CSV table of C-alpha atoms in Angstrom, one decimal:
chain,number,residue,atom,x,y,z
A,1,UNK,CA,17.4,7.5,-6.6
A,2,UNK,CA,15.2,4.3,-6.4
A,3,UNK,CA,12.1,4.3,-8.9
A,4,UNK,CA,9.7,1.6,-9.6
A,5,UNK,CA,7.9,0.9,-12.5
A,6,UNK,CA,4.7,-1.5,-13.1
A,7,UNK,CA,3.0,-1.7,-16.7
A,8,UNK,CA,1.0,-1.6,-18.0
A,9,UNK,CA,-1.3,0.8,-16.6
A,10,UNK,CA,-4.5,-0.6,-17.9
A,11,UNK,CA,-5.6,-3.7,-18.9
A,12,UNK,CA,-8.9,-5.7,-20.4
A,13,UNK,CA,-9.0,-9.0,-20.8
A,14,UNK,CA,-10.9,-11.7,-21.6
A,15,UNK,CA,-11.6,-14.6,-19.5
A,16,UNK,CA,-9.5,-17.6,-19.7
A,17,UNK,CA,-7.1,-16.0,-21.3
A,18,UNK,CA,-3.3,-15.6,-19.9
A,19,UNK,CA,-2.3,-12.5,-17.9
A,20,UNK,CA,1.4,-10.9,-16.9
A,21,UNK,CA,2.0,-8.0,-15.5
A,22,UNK,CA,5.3,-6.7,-14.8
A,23,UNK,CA,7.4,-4.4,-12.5
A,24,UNK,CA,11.0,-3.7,-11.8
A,25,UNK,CA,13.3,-1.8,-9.8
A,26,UNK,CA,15.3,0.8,-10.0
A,27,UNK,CA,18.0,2.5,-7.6
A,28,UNK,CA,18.8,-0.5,-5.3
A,29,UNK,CA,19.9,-3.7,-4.7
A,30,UNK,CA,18.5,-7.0,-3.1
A,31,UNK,CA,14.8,-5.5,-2.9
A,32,UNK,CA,11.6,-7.2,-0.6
A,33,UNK,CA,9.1,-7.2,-3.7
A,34,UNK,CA,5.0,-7.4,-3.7
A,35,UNK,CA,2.2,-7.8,-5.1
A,36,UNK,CA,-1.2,-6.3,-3.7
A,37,UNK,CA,-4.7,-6.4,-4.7
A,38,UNK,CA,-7.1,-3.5,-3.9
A,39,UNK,CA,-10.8,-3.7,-4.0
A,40,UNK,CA,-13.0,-1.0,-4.1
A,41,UNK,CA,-13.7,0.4,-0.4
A,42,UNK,CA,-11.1,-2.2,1.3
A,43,UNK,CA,-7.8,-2.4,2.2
A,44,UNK,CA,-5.0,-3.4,0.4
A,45,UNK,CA,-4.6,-7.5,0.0
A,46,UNK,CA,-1.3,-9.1,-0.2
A,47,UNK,CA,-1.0,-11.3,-2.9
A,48,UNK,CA,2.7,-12.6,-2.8
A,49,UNK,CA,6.4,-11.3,-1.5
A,50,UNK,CA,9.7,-12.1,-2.3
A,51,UNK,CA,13.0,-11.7,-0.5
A,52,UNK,CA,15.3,-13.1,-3.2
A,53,UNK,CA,15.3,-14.4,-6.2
A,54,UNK,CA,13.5,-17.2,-7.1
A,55,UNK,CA,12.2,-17.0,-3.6
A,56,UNK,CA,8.4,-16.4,-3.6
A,57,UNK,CA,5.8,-16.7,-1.1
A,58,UNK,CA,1.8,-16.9,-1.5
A,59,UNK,CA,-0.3,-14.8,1.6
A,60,UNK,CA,-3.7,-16.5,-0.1
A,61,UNK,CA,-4.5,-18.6,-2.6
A,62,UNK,CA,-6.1,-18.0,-5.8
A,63,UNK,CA,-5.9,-18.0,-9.3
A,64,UNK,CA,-2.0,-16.5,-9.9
A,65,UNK,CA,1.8,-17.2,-9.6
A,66,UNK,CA,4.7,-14.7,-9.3
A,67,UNK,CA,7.7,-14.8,-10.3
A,68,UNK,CA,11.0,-12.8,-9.5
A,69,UNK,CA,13.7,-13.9,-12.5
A,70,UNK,CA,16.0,-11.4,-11.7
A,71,UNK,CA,16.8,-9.5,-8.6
A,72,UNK,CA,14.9,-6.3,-9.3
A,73,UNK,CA,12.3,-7.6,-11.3
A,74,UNK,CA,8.7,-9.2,-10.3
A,75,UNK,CA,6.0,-10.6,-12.5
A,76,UNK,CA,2.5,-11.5,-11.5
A,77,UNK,CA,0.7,-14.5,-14.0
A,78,UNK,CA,-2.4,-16.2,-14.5
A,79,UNK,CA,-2.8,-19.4,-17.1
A,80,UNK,CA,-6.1,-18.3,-17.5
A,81,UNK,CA,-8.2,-15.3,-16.1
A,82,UNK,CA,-11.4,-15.5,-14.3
A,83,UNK,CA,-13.9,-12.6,-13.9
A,84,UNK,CA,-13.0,-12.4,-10.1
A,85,UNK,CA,-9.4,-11.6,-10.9
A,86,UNK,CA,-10.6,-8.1,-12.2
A,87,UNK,CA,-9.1,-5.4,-9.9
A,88,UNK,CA,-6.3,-2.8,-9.0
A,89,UNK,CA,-3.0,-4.3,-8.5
A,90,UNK,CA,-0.1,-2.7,-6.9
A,91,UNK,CA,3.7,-3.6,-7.0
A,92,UNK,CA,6.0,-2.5,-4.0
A,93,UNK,CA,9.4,-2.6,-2.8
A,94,UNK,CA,10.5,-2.4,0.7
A,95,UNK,CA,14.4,-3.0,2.1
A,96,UNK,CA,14.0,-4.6,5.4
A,97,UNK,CA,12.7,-5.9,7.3
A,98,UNK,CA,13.3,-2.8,10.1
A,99,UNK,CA,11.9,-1.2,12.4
A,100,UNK,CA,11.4,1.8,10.3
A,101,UNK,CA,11.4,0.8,6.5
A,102,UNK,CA,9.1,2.6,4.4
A,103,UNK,CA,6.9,0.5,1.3
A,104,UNK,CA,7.2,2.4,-2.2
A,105,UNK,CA,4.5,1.7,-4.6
A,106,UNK,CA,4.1,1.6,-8.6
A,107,UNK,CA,1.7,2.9,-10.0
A,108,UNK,CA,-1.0,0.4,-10.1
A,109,UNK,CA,-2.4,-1.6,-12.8
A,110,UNK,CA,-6.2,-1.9,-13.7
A,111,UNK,CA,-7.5,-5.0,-14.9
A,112,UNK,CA,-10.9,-5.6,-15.8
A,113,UNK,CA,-11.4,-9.5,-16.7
A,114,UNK,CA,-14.4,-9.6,-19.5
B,1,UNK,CA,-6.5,-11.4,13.3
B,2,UNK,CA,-5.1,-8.1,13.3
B,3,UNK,CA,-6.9,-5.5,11.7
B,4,UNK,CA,-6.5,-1.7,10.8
B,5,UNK,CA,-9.8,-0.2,11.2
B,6,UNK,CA,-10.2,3.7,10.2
B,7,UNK,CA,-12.6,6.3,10.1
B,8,UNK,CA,-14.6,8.0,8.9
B,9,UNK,CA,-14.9,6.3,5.7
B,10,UNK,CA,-15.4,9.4,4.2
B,11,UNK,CA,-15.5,13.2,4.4
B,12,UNK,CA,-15.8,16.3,2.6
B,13,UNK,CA,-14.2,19.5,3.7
B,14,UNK,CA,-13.8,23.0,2.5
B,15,UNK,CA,-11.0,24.6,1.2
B,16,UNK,CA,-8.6,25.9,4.0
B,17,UNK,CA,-10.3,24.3,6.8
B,18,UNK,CA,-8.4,21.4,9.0
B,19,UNK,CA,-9.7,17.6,9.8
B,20,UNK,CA,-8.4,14.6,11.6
B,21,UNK,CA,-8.6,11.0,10.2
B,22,UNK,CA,-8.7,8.3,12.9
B,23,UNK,CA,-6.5,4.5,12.7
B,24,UNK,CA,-6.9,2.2,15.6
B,25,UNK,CA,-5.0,-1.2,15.1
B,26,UNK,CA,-5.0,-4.7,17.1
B,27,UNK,CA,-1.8,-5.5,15.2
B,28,UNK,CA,0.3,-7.1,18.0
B,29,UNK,CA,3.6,-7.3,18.2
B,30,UNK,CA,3.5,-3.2,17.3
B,31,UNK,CA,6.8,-2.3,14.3
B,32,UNK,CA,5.9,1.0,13.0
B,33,UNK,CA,2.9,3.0,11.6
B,34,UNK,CA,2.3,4.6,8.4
B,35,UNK,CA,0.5,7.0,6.6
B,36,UNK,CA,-0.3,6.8,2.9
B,37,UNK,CA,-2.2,9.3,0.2
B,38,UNK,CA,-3.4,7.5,-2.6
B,39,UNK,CA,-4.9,9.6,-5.8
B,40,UNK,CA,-7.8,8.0,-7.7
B,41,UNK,CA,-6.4,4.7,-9.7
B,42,UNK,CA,-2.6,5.5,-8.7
B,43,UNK,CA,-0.2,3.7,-6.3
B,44,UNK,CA,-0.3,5.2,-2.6
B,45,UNK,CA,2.7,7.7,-1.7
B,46,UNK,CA,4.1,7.7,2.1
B,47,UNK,CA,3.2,10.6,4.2
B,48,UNK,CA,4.7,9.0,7.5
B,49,UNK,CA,6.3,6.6,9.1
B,50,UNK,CA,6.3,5.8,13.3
B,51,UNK,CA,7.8,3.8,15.7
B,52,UNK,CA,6.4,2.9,19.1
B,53,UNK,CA,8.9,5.4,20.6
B,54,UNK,CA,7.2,8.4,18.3
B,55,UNK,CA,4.0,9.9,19.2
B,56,UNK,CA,4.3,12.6,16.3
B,57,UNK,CA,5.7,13.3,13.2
B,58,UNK,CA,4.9,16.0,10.5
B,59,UNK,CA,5.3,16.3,6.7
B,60,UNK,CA,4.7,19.7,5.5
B,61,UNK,CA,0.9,20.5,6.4
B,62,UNK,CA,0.4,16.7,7.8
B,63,UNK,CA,0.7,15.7,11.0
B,64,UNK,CA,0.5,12.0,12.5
B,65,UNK,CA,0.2,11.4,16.0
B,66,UNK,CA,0.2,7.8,17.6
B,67,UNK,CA,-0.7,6.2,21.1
B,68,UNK,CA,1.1,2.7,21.0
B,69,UNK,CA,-0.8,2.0,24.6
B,70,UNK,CA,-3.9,2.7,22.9
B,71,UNK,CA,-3.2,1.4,19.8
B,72,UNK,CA,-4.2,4.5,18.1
B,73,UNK,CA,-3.4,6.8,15.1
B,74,UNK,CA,-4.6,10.2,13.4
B,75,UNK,CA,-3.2,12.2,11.0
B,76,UNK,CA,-4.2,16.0,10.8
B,77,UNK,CA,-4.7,17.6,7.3
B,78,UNK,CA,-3.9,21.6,8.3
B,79,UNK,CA,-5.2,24.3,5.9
B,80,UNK,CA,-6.4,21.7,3.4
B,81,UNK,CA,-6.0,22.3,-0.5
B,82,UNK,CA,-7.7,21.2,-3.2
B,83,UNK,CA,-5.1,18.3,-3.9
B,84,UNK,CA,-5.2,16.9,-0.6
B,85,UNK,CA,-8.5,15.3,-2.1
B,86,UNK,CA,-7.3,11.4,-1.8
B,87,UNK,CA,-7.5,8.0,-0.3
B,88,UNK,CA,-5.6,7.8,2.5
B,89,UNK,CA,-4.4,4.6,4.3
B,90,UNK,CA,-3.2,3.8,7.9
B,91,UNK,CA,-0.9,0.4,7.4
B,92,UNK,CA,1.1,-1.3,10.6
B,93,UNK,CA,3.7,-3.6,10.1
B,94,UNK,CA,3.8,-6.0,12.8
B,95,UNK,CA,6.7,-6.7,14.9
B,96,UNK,CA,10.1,-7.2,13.0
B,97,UNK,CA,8.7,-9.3,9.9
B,98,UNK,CA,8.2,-6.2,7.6
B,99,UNK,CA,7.0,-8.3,5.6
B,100,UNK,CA,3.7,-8.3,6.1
B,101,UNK,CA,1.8,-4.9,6.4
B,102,UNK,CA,-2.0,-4.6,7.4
B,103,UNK,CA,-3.7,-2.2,5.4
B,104,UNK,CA,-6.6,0.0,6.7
B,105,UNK,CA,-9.1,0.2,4.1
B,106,UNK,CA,-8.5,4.1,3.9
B,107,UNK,CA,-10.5,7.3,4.4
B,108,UNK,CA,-11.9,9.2,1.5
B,109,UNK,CA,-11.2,13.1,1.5
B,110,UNK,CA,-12.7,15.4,-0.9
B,111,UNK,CA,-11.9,19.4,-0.7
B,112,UNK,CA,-14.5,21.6,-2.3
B,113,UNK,CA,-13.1,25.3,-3.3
């Protein structure tokens, strides 16, 4: 069966410092791959996606990179942290596109930017 | 822009009774709907998942209905338990680029024994 896994759970972290945050895939082959931001009260936000590796695209800009090195893994980065880069992030994996491919989610990870 | 707007933001119910959370979409072309529970600080878990050709689907005491000509979603909580207290989250992926999904920004449900 196909498991994710995104760590760490928690994190705090001072600005300016660096940030990564991983997550990898279990169970299957050639994943889609994201990363999503969720605010308190709103939807979720997608950061970046990846159909391949080394194939990453940005939905917004802002203060971090992705990167997929290998084909079931994805890692979200930041040279340096700002306060606004505190929140709940959420690695996914999706085979598709079609018409009736479901998203699986990690677990989350909490940062909180100090 | 296409949006995912539900309601009500929030509700509180008591153990064993039923309630209906709303989803209507502009997301245009229409791929498929989805359900999601999310517990406090954990990733969301699907419930369901719809076509335009489906107007209902179950999963154990859930139950999603959708109106693709009225671009509208509920899902039904039947005989609610404690641990149906959760986010949940209507998301429509649009047309056949799966890739991106709009996210409604979720109802809050809280059971109370």
């Amino acid at each position: 069966s196909q498991t994710i896994h995104q760590w760490p759970a928690t994190l705090v972290q001072p600005v300016g410092s660096p940030l990564s945050l991983e997550c990898t895939v279990e169970g299957t082959s050639n994943p889609n791959l994201y990363w999503y931001r969720q605010a308190a009260g709103r939807g979720l936000q997608l950061l970046f996606y990846s159909v391949g590796i080394g194939q990453i695209s940005s939905e917004v800009p802002q203060n971090l990179s992705a990167s997929r090195p290998q084909d079931r893994q994805f890692i979200l980065s930041s040279k340096k942290l700002l306060l606004s880069d505190s929140g709940f992030y959420l690695c996914a994996w999706s085979v598709g596109p079609a018409l009736n491919t479901e998203a699986f989610f990690g677990q989350g990870t909490r940062l909180t930017v100090v | 822009k296409n949006q995912v707007e539900q309601s009500p933001q929030s509700l509180i119910i008591l153990e064993g009774k039923n309630c209906t959370l709303q989803c209507n979409y502009t997301v245009s072309p229409f791929s498929n709907l989805r359900w999601y529970k999310q517990d406090t600080g954990r990733g969301p878990v699907s419930l369901t998942i719809m076509t335009f050709s489906e107007n209902t689907k179950s999963n154990g005491r859930y139950t999603a209905t959708l109106d693709a000509d009225t671009k509208q979603s509920s899902l039904h909580i039947t005989a609610s338990q404690l641990s149906d207290s959760a986010s949940y989250i209507c998301v429509v992926s649009q047309g056949s680029n799966d890739y991106k999904l709009s996210f409604g920004a979720g109802t809050t449900v809280t059971v109370r024994a």
